[in-house]
Each structure stands twice: as structure tokens, then as C-alpha cells.
mmCIF file with all atom_site columns, C-alpha atoms in Angstrom:
data_model
loop_
_atom_site.group_PDB
_atom_site.id
_atom_site.type_symbol
_atom_site.label_atom_id
_atom_site.label_alt_id
_atom_site.label_comp_id
_atom_site.label_asym_id
_atom_site.label_entity_id
_atom_site.label_seq_id
_atom_site.pdbx_PDB_ins_code
_atom_site.Cartn_x
_atom_site.Cartn_y
_atom_site.Cartn_z
_atom_site.occupancy
_atom_site.B_iso_or_equiv
_atom_site.pdbx_formal_charge
_atom_site.auth_seq_id
_atom_site.auth_comp_id
_atom_site.auth_asym_id
_atom_site.auth_atom_id
_atom_site.pdbx_PDB_model_num
ATOM 1   C CA . UNK P 1 1   ? 3.856   36.920 9.811  1.00 0.00 ? 18  UNK P CA 1
ATOM 2   C CA . UNK P 1 2   ? 7.390   36.325 8.628  1.00 0.00 ? 19  UNK P CA 1
ATOM 3   C CA . UNK P 1 3   ? 7.932   40.086 8.075  1.00 0.00 ? 20  UNK P CA 1
ATOM 4   C CA . UNK P 1 4   ? 6.685   41.134 11.569 1.00 0.00 ? 21  UNK P CA 1
ATOM 5   C CA . UNK P 1 5   ? 9.449   42.425 13.830 1.00 0.00 ? 22  UNK P CA 1
ATOM 6   C CA . UNK P 1 6   ? 10.940  39.807 16.082 1.00 0.00 ? 23  UNK P CA 1
ATOM 7   C CA . UNK P 1 7   ? 10.328  41.998 19.083 1.00 0.00 ? 24  UNK P CA 1
ATOM 8   C CA . UNK P 1 8   ? 6.633   42.143 18.419 1.00 0.00 ? 25  UNK P CA 1
ATOM 9   C CA . UNK P 1 9   ? 6.358   38.388 18.015 1.00 0.00 ? 26  UNK P CA 1
ATOM 10  C CA . UNK P 1 10  ? 8.348   37.879 21.318 1.00 0.00 ? 27  UNK P CA 1
ATOM 11  C CA . UNK P 1 11  ? 6.231   40.302 23.131 1.00 0.00 ? 28  UNK P CA 1
ATOM 12  C CA . UNK P 1 12  ? 3.097   38.552 21.747 1.00 0.00 ? 29  UNK P CA 1
ATOM 13  C CA . UNK P 1 13  ? 4.446   35.199 22.995 1.00 0.00 ? 30  UNK P CA 1
ATOM 14  C CA . UNK P 1 14  ? 5.167   36.527 26.464 1.00 0.00 ? 31  UNK P CA 1
ATOM 15  C CA . UNK P 1 15  ? 1.645   38.188 26.625 1.00 0.00 ? 32  UNK P CA 1
ATOM 16  C CA . UNK P 1 16  ? 0.076   34.982 25.464 1.00 0.00 ? 33  UNK P CA 1
ATOM 17  C CA . UNK P 1 17  ? 1.983   32.964 28.032 1.00 0.00 ? 34  UNK P CA 1
ATOM 18  C CA . UNK P 1 18  ? 0.890   35.389 30.746 1.00 0.00 ? 35  UNK P CA 1
ATOM 19  C CA . UNK P 1 19  ? -2.697  35.469 29.656 1.00 0.00 ? 36  UNK P CA 1
ATOM 20  C CA . UNK P 1 20  ? -2.898  31.655 29.356 1.00 0.00 ? 37  UNK P CA 1
ATOM 21  C CA . UNK P 1 21  ? -1.311  31.289 32.807 1.00 0.00 ? 38  UNK P CA 1
ATOM 22  C CA . UNK P 1 22  ? -3.073  34.081 34.802 1.00 0.00 ? 39  UNK P CA 1
ATOM 23  C CA . UNK P 1 23  ? -6.534  34.300 33.279 1.00 0.00 ? 40  UNK P CA 1
ATOM 24  C CA . UNK P 1 24  ? -8.844  31.470 34.335 1.00 0.00 ? 41  UNK P CA 1
ATOM 25  C CA . UNK P 1 25  ? -9.780  29.291 31.375 1.00 0.00 ? 42  UNK P CA 1
ATOM 26  C CA . UNK P 1 26  ? -12.772 27.115 30.519 1.00 0.00 ? 43  UNK P CA 1
ATOM 27  C CA . UNK P 1 27  ? -12.931 24.203 28.326 1.00 0.00 ? 44  UNK P CA 1
ATOM 28  C CA . UNK P 1 28  ? -14.276 26.332 25.532 1.00 0.00 ? 45  UNK P CA 1
ATOM 29  C CA . UNK P 1 29  ? -11.818 29.042 25.737 1.00 0.00 ? 46  UNK P CA 1
ATOM 30  C CA . UNK P 1 30  ? -8.944  26.605 25.550 1.00 0.00 ? 47  UNK P CA 1
ATOM 31  C CA . UNK P 1 31  ? -10.527 25.123 22.487 1.00 0.00 ? 48  UNK P CA 1
ATOM 32  C CA . UNK P 1 32  ? -10.874 28.560 20.977 1.00 0.00 ? 49  UNK P CA 1
ATOM 33  C CA . UNK P 1 33  ? -7.187  29.307 21.788 1.00 0.00 ? 50  UNK P CA 1
ATOM 34  C CA . UNK P 1 34  ? -6.008  26.124 20.176 1.00 0.00 ? 51  UNK P CA 1
ATOM 35  C CA . UNK P 1 35  ? -8.054  26.986 17.071 1.00 0.00 ? 52  UNK P CA 1
ATOM 36  C CA . UNK P 1 36  ? -6.633  30.519 17.045 1.00 0.00 ? 53  UNK P CA 1
ATOM 37  C CA . UNK P 1 37  ? -3.092  28.991 17.114 1.00 0.00 ? 54  UNK P CA 1
ATOM 38  C CA . UNK P 1 38  ? -4.002  26.812 14.194 1.00 0.00 ? 55  UNK P CA 1
ATOM 39  C CA . UNK P 1 39  ? -5.286  29.884 12.329 1.00 0.00 ? 56  UNK P CA 1
ATOM 40  C CA . UNK P 1 40  ? -2.000  31.593 13.133 1.00 0.00 ? 57  UNK P CA 1
ATOM 41  C CA . UNK P 1 41  ? -0.025  28.794 11.439 1.00 0.00 ? 58  UNK P CA 1
ATOM 42  C CA . UNK P 1 42  ? -2.371  29.001 8.410  1.00 0.00 ? 59  UNK P CA 1
ATOM 43  C CA . UNK P 1 43  ? -1.891  32.735 8.261  1.00 0.00 ? 60  UNK P CA 1
ATOM 44  C CA . UNK P 1 44  ? 1.872   32.396 8.467  1.00 0.00 ? 61  UNK P CA 1
ATOM 45  C CA . UNK P 1 45  ? 1.474   30.220 5.348  1.00 0.00 ? 62  UNK P CA 1
ATOM 46  C CA . UNK P 1 46  ? 1.979   26.909 6.813  1.00 0.00 ? 63  UNK P CA 1
ATOM 47  C CA . UNK P 1 47  ? -0.454  24.192 5.780  1.00 0.00 ? 64  UNK P CA 1
ATOM 48  C CA . UNK P 1 48  ? -2.416  21.795 7.783  1.00 0.00 ? 65  UNK P CA 1
ATOM 49  C CA . UNK P 1 49  ? 0.309   19.290 7.323  1.00 0.00 ? 66  UNK P CA 1
ATOM 50  C CA . UNK P 1 50  ? 2.829   21.422 9.382  1.00 0.00 ? 67  UNK P CA 1
ATOM 51  C CA . UNK P 1 51  ? 0.262   21.874 12.167 1.00 0.00 ? 68  UNK P CA 1
ATOM 52  C CA . UNK P 1 52  ? -0.422  18.167 12.172 1.00 0.00 ? 69  UNK P CA 1
ATOM 53  C CA . UNK P 1 53  ? 3.461   17.470 12.253 1.00 0.00 ? 70  UNK P CA 1
ATOM 54  C CA . UNK P 1 54  ? 3.731   19.771 15.286 1.00 0.00 ? 71  UNK P CA 1
ATOM 55  C CA . UNK P 1 55  ? 0.900   18.071 17.069 1.00 0.00 ? 72  UNK P CA 1
ATOM 56  C CA . UNK P 1 56  ? 2.245   14.740 16.270 1.00 0.00 ? 73  UNK P CA 1
ATOM 57  C CA . UNK P 1 57  ? 5.685   15.646 17.722 1.00 0.00 ? 74  UNK P CA 1
ATOM 58  C CA . UNK P 1 58  ? 4.020   16.964 20.933 1.00 0.00 ? 75  UNK P CA 1
ATOM 59  C CA . UNK P 1 59  ? 1.570   13.949 21.329 1.00 0.00 ? 76  UNK P CA 1
ATOM 60  C CA . UNK P 1 60  ? 3.545   12.128 24.000 1.00 0.00 ? 77  UNK P CA 1
ATOM 61  C CA . UNK P 1 61  ? 3.830   15.137 26.126 1.00 0.00 ? 78  UNK P CA 1
ATOM 62  C CA . UNK P 1 62  ? 0.095   15.877 25.668 1.00 0.00 ? 79  UNK P CA 1
ATOM 63  C CA . UNK P 1 63  ? -0.713  12.217 26.402 1.00 0.00 ? 80  UNK P CA 1
ATOM 64  C CA . UNK P 1 64  ? 1.237   11.893 29.517 1.00 0.00 ? 81  UNK P CA 1
ATOM 65  C CA . UNK P 1 65  ? 0.351   15.237 30.979 1.00 0.00 ? 82  UNK P CA 1
ATOM 66  C CA . UNK P 1 66  ? -3.391  14.787 30.011 1.00 0.00 ? 83  UNK P CA 1
ATOM 67  C CA . UNK P 1 67  ? -3.730  11.316 31.405 1.00 0.00 ? 84  UNK P CA 1
ATOM 68  C CA . UNK P 1 68  ? -1.830  12.153 34.653 1.00 0.00 ? 85  UNK P CA 1
ATOM 69  C CA . UNK P 1 69  ? -3.999  15.222 35.246 1.00 0.00 ? 86  UNK P CA 1
ATOM 70  C CA . UNK P 1 70  ? -7.148  13.380 34.244 1.00 0.00 ? 87  UNK P CA 1
ATOM 71  C CA . UNK P 1 71  ? -6.374  10.483 36.615 1.00 0.00 ? 88  UNK P CA 1
ATOM 72  C CA . UNK P 1 72  ? -5.075  12.491 39.534 1.00 0.00 ? 89  UNK P CA 1
ATOM 73  C CA . UNK P 1 73  ? -7.222  15.677 39.356 1.00 0.00 ? 90  UNK P CA 1
ATOM 74  C CA . UNK P 1 74  ? -10.062 15.741 36.734 1.00 0.00 ? 91  UNK P CA 1
ATOM 75  C CA . UNK P 1 75  ? -10.658 15.386 32.965 1.00 0.00 ? 92  UNK P CA 1
ATOM 76  C CA . UNK P 1 76  ? -11.706 19.150 32.747 1.00 0.00 ? 93  UNK P CA 1
ATOM 77  C CA . UNK P 1 77  ? -8.360  20.169 34.387 1.00 0.00 ? 94  UNK P CA 1
ATOM 78  C CA . UNK P 1 78  ? -6.470  17.722 32.193 1.00 0.00 ? 95  UNK P CA 1
ATOM 79  C CA . UNK P 1 79  ? -8.065  19.462 29.074 1.00 0.00 ? 96  UNK P CA 1
ATOM 80  C CA . UNK P 1 80  ? -7.355  23.027 30.179 1.00 0.00 ? 97  UNK P CA 1
ATOM 81  C CA . UNK P 1 81  ? -3.913  22.525 31.478 1.00 0.00 ? 98  UNK P CA 1
ATOM 82  C CA . UNK P 1 82  ? -2.711  20.332 28.560 1.00 0.00 ? 99  UNK P CA 1
ATOM 83  C CA . UNK P 1 83  ? -4.448  22.742 26.169 1.00 0.00 ? 100 UNK P CA 1
ATOM 84  C CA . UNK P 1 84  ? -2.454  25.669 27.696 1.00 0.00 ? 101 UNK P CA 1
ATOM 85  C CA . UNK P 1 85  ? 0.886   23.912 27.407 1.00 0.00 ? 102 UNK P CA 1
ATOM 86  C CA . UNK P 1 86  ? 0.213   22.695 23.898 1.00 0.00 ? 103 UNK P CA 1
ATOM 87  C CA . UNK P 1 87  ? -0.859  26.210 22.704 1.00 0.00 ? 104 UNK P CA 1
ATOM 88  C CA . UNK P 1 88  ? 2.284   27.784 24.357 1.00 0.00 ? 105 UNK P CA 1
ATOM 89  C CA . UNK P 1 89  ? 4.563   25.122 22.730 1.00 0.00 ? 106 UNK P CA 1
ATOM 90  C CA . UNK P 1 90  ? 2.940   25.608 19.370 1.00 0.00 ? 107 UNK P CA 1
ATOM 91  C CA . UNK P 1 91  ? 3.266   29.290 19.610 1.00 0.00 ? 108 UNK P CA 1
ATOM 92  C CA . UNK P 1 92  ? 6.904   28.969 20.514 1.00 0.00 ? 109 UNK P CA 1
ATOM 93  C CA . UNK P 1 93  ? 7.448   26.745 17.490 1.00 0.00 ? 110 UNK P CA 1
ATOM 94  C CA . UNK P 1 94  ? 5.649   29.272 15.268 1.00 0.00 ? 111 UNK P CA 1
ATOM 95  C CA . UNK P 1 95  ? 7.997   31.808 16.562 1.00 0.00 ? 112 UNK P CA 1
ATOM 96  C CA . UNK P 1 96  ? 10.989  29.783 15.605 1.00 0.00 ? 113 UNK P CA 1
ATOM 97  C CA . UNK P 1 97  ? 9.561   28.997 12.231 1.00 0.00 ? 114 UNK P CA 1
ATOM 98  C CA . UNK P 1 98  ? 8.899   32.679 11.384 1.00 0.00 ? 115 UNK P CA 1
ATOM 99  C CA . UNK P 1 99  ? 11.862  34.462 12.949 1.00 0.00 ? 116 UNK P CA 1
ATOM 100 C CA . UNK P 1 100 ? 15.544  34.362 12.210 1.00 0.00 ? 117 UNK P CA 1
ATOM 101 C CA . UNK P 1 101 ? 17.754  33.475 15.229 1.00 0.00 ? 118 UNK P CA 1
ATOM 102 C CA . UNK P 1 102 ? 19.813  36.633 14.554 1.00 0.00 ? 119 UNK P CA 1
ATOM 103 C CA . UNK P 1 103 ? 16.756  38.810 14.828 1.00 0.00 ? 120 UNK P CA 1
ATOM 104 C CA . UNK P 1 104 ? 15.653  37.009 17.893 1.00 0.00 ? 121 UNK P CA 1
ATOM 105 C CA . UNK P 1 105 ? 19.065  37.658 19.475 1.00 0.00 ? 122 UNK P CA 1
ATOM 106 C CA . UNK P 1 106 ? 19.141  41.251 18.626 1.00 0.00 ? 123 UNK P CA 1
ATOM 107 C CA . UNK P 1 107 ? 15.814  41.908 20.343 1.00 0.00 ? 124 UNK P CA 1
ATOM 108 C CA . UNK P 1 108 ? 16.827  39.953 23.386 1.00 0.00 ? 125 UNK P CA 1
ATOM 109 C CA . UNK P 1 109 ? 20.050  42.020 23.559 1.00 0.00 ? 126 UNK P CA 1
ATOM 110 C CA . UNK P 1 110 ? 18.123  45.218 23.425 1.00 0.00 ? 127 UNK P CA 1
ATOM 111 C CA . UNK P 1 111 ? 15.626  44.120 26.104 1.00 0.00 ? 128 UNK P CA 1
ATOM 112 C CA . UNK P 1 112 ? 18.310  42.861 28.421 1.00 0.00 ? 129 UNK P CA 1
ATOM 113 C CA . UNK P 1 113 ? 20.703  45.791 27.915 1.00 0.00 ? 130 UNK P CA 1
ATOM 114 C CA . UNK P 1 114 ? 19.684  47.494 31.201 1.00 0.00 ? 131 UNK P CA 1
ATOM 115 C CA . UNK P 1 115 ? 20.560  44.445 33.182 1.00 0.00 ? 132 UNK P CA 1
ATOM 116 C CA . UNK P 1 116 ? 24.173  44.945 32.358 1.00 0.00 ? 133 UNK P CA 1
ATOM 117 C CA . UNK P 1 117 ? 24.410  47.662 35.013 1.00 0.00 ? 134 UNK P CA 1
ATOM 118 C CA . UNK P 1 118 ? 23.444  44.902 37.559 1.00 0.00 ? 135 UNK P CA 1
ATOM 119 C CA . UNK P 1 119 ? 26.332  42.622 36.344 1.00 0.00 ? 136 UNK P CA 1
ATOM 120 C CA . UNK P 1 120 ? 24.253  40.382 34.176 1.00 0.00 ? 137 UNK P CA 1
ATOM 121 C CA . UNK P 1 121 ? 25.959  38.935 31.177 1.00 0.00 ? 138 UNK P CA 1
ATOM 122 C CA . UNK P 1 122 ? 23.239  39.733 28.753 1.00 0.00 ? 139 UNK P CA 1
ATOM 123 C CA . UNK P 1 123 ? 24.853  38.016 25.833 1.00 0.00 ? 140 UNK P CA 1
ATOM 124 C CA . UNK P 1 124 ? 24.684  34.605 27.700 1.00 0.00 ? 141 UNK P CA 1
ATOM 125 C CA . UNK P 1 125 ? 21.045  35.337 28.771 1.00 0.00 ? 142 UNK P CA 1
ATOM 126 C CA . UNK P 1 126 ? 19.921  36.342 25.230 1.00 0.00 ? 143 UNK P CA 1
ATOM 127 C CA . UNK P 1 127 ? 21.564  33.190 23.833 1.00 0.00 ? 144 UNK P CA 1
ATOM 128 C CA . UNK P 1 128 ? 20.198  30.945 26.410 1.00 0.00 ? 145 UNK P CA 1
ATOM 129 C CA . UNK P 1 129 ? 16.651  32.228 25.898 1.00 0.00 ? 146 UNK P CA 1
ATOM 130 C CA . UNK P 1 130 ? 16.820  32.044 22.162 1.00 0.00 ? 147 UNK P CA 1
ATOM 131 C CA . UNK P 1 131 ? 18.335  28.525 22.248 1.00 0.00 ? 148 UNK P CA 1
ATOM 132 C CA . UNK P 1 132 ? 15.602  27.444 24.703 1.00 0.00 ? 149 UNK P CA 1
ATOM 133 C CA . UNK P 1 133 ? 12.883  28.611 22.359 1.00 0.00 ? 150 UNK P CA 1
ATOM 134 C CA . UNK P 1 134 ? 14.548  26.969 19.312 1.00 0.00 ? 151 UNK P CA 1
ATOM 135 C CA . UNK P 1 135 ? 15.194  23.602 21.078 1.00 0.00 ? 152 UNK P CA 1
ATOM 136 C CA . UNK P 1 136 ? 11.495  22.802 21.567 1.00 0.00 ? 153 UNK P CA 1
ATOM 137 C CA . UNK P 1 137 ? 10.784  21.532 18.097 1.00 0.00 ? 154 UNK P CA 1
ATOM 138 C CA . UNK P 1 138 ? 14.270  19.918 17.871 1.00 0.00 ? 155 UNK P CA 1
ATOM 139 C CA . UNK P 1 139 ? 13.662  17.835 21.114 1.00 0.00 ? 156 UNK P CA 1
ATOM 140 C CA . UNK P 1 140 ? 10.205  17.095 19.795 1.00 0.00 ? 157 UNK P CA 1
ATOM 141 C CA . UNK P 1 141 ? 11.768  15.806 16.471 1.00 0.00 ? 158 UNK P CA 1
ATOM 142 C CA . UNK P 1 142 ? 14.198  13.688 18.465 1.00 0.00 ? 159 UNK P CA 1
ATOM 143 C CA . UNK P 1 143 ? 11.254  12.022 20.201 1.00 0.00 ? 160 UNK P CA 1
ATOM 144 C CA . UNK P 1 144 ? 9.632   11.399 16.952 1.00 0.00 ? 161 UNK P CA 1
ATOM 145 C CA . UNK P 1 145 ? 12.816  9.749  15.569 1.00 0.00 ? 162 UNK P CA 1
ATOM 146 C CA . UNK P 1 146 ? 13.168  7.514  18.650 1.00 0.00 ? 163 UNK P CA 1
ATOM 147 C CA . UNK P 1 147 ? 9.583   6.389  18.346 1.00 0.00 ? 164 UNK P CA 1
ATOM 148 C CA . UNK P 1 148 ? 10.083  5.602  14.618 1.00 0.00 ? 165 UNK P CA 1
ATOM 149 C CA . UNK P 1 149 ? 13.326  3.747  15.397 1.00 0.00 ? 166 UNK P CA 1
ATOM 150 C CA . UNK P 1 150 ? 11.455  1.657  18.137 1.00 0.00 ? 167 UNK P CA 1
ATOM 151 C CA . UNK P 1 151 ? 8.657   0.897  15.693 1.00 0.00 ? 168 UNK P CA 1
ATOM 152 C CA . UNK P 1 152 ? 11.027  -0.273 13.046 1.00 0.00 ? 169 UNK P CA 1
ATOM 153 C CA . UNK P 1 153 ? 12.599  -2.631 15.377 1.00 0.00 ? 170 UNK P CA 1
ATOM 154 C CA . UNK P 1 154 ? 9.348   -3.868 16.773 1.00 0.00 ? 171 UNK P CA 1
ATOM 155 C CA . UNK P 1 155 ? 10.311  -2.722 20.337 1.00 0.00 ? 172 UNK P CA 1
ATOM 156 C CA . UNK P 1 156 ? 8.128   -0.679 22.732 1.00 0.00 ? 173 UNK P CA 1
ATOM 157 C CA . UNK P 1 157 ? 10.298  1.063  25.318 1.00 0.00 ? 174 UNK P CA 1
ATOM 158 C CA . UNK P 1 158 ? 7.404   3.111  26.796 1.00 0.00 ? 175 UNK P CA 1
ATOM 159 C CA . UNK P 1 159 ? 8.869   5.380  29.559 1.00 0.00 ? 176 UNK P CA 1
ATOM 160 C CA . UNK P 1 160 ? 12.198  3.825  28.999 1.00 0.00 ? 177 UNK P CA 1
ATOM 161 C CA . UNK P 1 161 ? 12.404  5.970  25.844 1.00 0.00 ? 178 UNK P CA 1
ATOM 162 C CA . UNK P 1 162 ? 13.321  8.848  28.001 1.00 0.00 ? 179 UNK P CA 1
ATOM 163 C CA . UNK P 1 163 ? 16.837  7.550  28.143 1.00 0.00 ? 180 UNK P CA 1
ATOM 164 C CA . UNK P 1 164 ? 17.551  7.601  24.438 1.00 0.00 ? 181 UNK P CA 1
ATOM 165 C CA . UNK P 1 165 ? 15.846  10.879 24.231 1.00 0.00 ? 182 UNK P CA 1
ATOM 166 C CA . UNK P 1 166 ? 18.040  12.265 27.061 1.00 0.00 ? 183 UNK P CA 1
ATOM 167 C CA . UNK P 1 167 ? 21.212  10.919 25.354 1.00 0.00 ? 184 UNK P CA 1
ATOM 168 C CA . UNK P 1 168 ? 20.265  12.623 22.046 1.00 0.00 ? 185 UNK P CA 1
ATOM 169 C CA . UNK P 1 169 ? 19.458  15.842 23.758 1.00 0.00 ? 186 UNK P CA 1
ATOM 170 C CA . UNK P 1 170 ? 22.714  15.968 25.573 1.00 0.00 ? 187 UNK P CA 1
ATOM 171 C CA . UNK P 1 171 ? 24.573  14.995 22.390 1.00 0.00 ? 188 UNK P CA 1
ATOM 172 C CA . UNK P 1 172 ? 22.858  17.821 20.549 1.00 0.00 ? 189 UNK P CA 1
ATOM 173 C CA . UNK P 1 173 ? 23.800  20.165 23.417 1.00 0.00 ? 190 UNK P CA 1
ATOM 174 C CA . UNK P 1 174 ? 27.375  19.179 22.963 1.00 0.00 ? 191 UNK P CA 1
ATOM 175 C CA . UNK P 1 175 ? 27.162  19.815 19.304 1.00 0.00 ? 192 UNK P CA 1
ATOM 176 C CA . UNK P 1 176 ? 25.684  23.220 19.876 1.00 0.00 ? 193 UNK P CA 1
ATOM 177 C CA . UNK P 1 177 ? 28.265  24.049 22.481 1.00 0.00 ? 194 UNK P CA 1
ATOM 178 C CA . UNK P 1 178 ? 31.036  23.029 20.074 1.00 0.00 ? 195 UNK P CA 1
ATOM 179 C CA . UNK P 1 179 ? 29.540  25.232 17.335 1.00 0.00 ? 196 UNK P CA 1
ATOM 180 C CA . UNK P 1 180 ? 29.297  28.216 19.793 1.00 0.00 ? 197 UNK P CA 1
ATOM 181 C CA . UNK P 1 181 ? 32.802  27.765 20.862 1.00 0.00 ? 198 UNK P CA 1
ATOM 182 C CA . UNK P 1 182 ? 34.068  27.502 17.322 1.00 0.00 ? 199 UNK P CA 1
ATOM 183 C CA . UNK P 1 183 ? 32.480  30.868 16.710 1.00 0.00 ? 200 UNK P CA 1
ATOM 184 C CA . UNK P 1 184 ? 33.800  32.407 19.866 1.00 0.00 ? 201 UNK P CA 1
ATOM 185 C CA . UNK P 1 185 ? 30.487  32.676 21.603 1.00 0.00 ? 202 UNK P CA 1
ATOM 186 C CA . UNK P 1 186 ? 31.213  30.356 24.388 1.00 0.00 ? 203 UNK P CA 1
#
């Protein structure tokens, strides 16, 4: 999977997102999709530990989304919708694990090239899209670090944990911005 062209992987992610969003899903098909994503991780050479780590990083999102949907709509809808989101986030993480950023940027530049005629800054759009995809595991990692710090202090912030997460995400965004400016990309 690491050797597959970045364009193929990006198209596969886009098609997966469309299919998961547009094709009606059942509880069983979402289960199959999640198992298939796990098999993709294993096929790419990542062990069960990596899959477990990724699921652990996304646990709060799954919990909040799942509980909210279960309470306000139905448990079946909660399973299907949360499963869709989890599958897409896991696929996006797999893309970032198996694709170099430079390769991803090259593909995005080629795909967006026709938009230049319309006055679109394709460099900025390509960079934004690639940074967005790569930020998913980073933000999830921040959430895990905040939880670990809370646990070490014996503090339970609950929903208030969003504040330190936001601060860390903004600080990281500033660091990325400074790095891009230093390289003449900003």
C-alpha cells in the first residue's frame, strides 16, 4: 500500500467518502466497512496495535457522536453514522501513514491545475487540503495527551477539555504557519 500512487489513494478515499455518504447503510454493512478498514491497516503492514491506537485516539469523538445520536435519534442511526465517520477518519489516517506529503501535494496540484484559469490559487488549496488530511491524527493525539495529563493530575475536565485542546490546536497551527512562512510557502 505504501508503494501505491498517491493519486490512486486520494481517489479511493474520495470514492469511499462518497459511497459511505450517499449509499444507504445498514448496521451490518457498517460493520463490514469497519472490518475492511482494519484489514487495510493490516495489509499496509500496520499491526493491531496501530489500529487500536487510532481507535483510542478517536474514542471521544465516537462516544460523543454515538451517545448524542442514540439519545436524540436512535441507537441504529448512532451506530451507522458514527461508523461512517470513524471509517472515514481511519481511512484518512491510513492515507497519511502511507503517503508522503510531497506526493500528496503533487497530486493535488495536478488535479487543481484547471482551476487556475478561474483565478483559484491552487497552491493554497492543495496545501490546505493536504494539511487538513494530515491534521486528523495530530489533533487526535493532542486529545489523548490532554486526557493523559488530566488523568495524571486526577482531574476530570469532561467537556471543558475542549479548551486546552483548542489552545494546543491553535498553537500547532501557529507553528505550522511559521514553518510554512520560513520556507516561503505562506
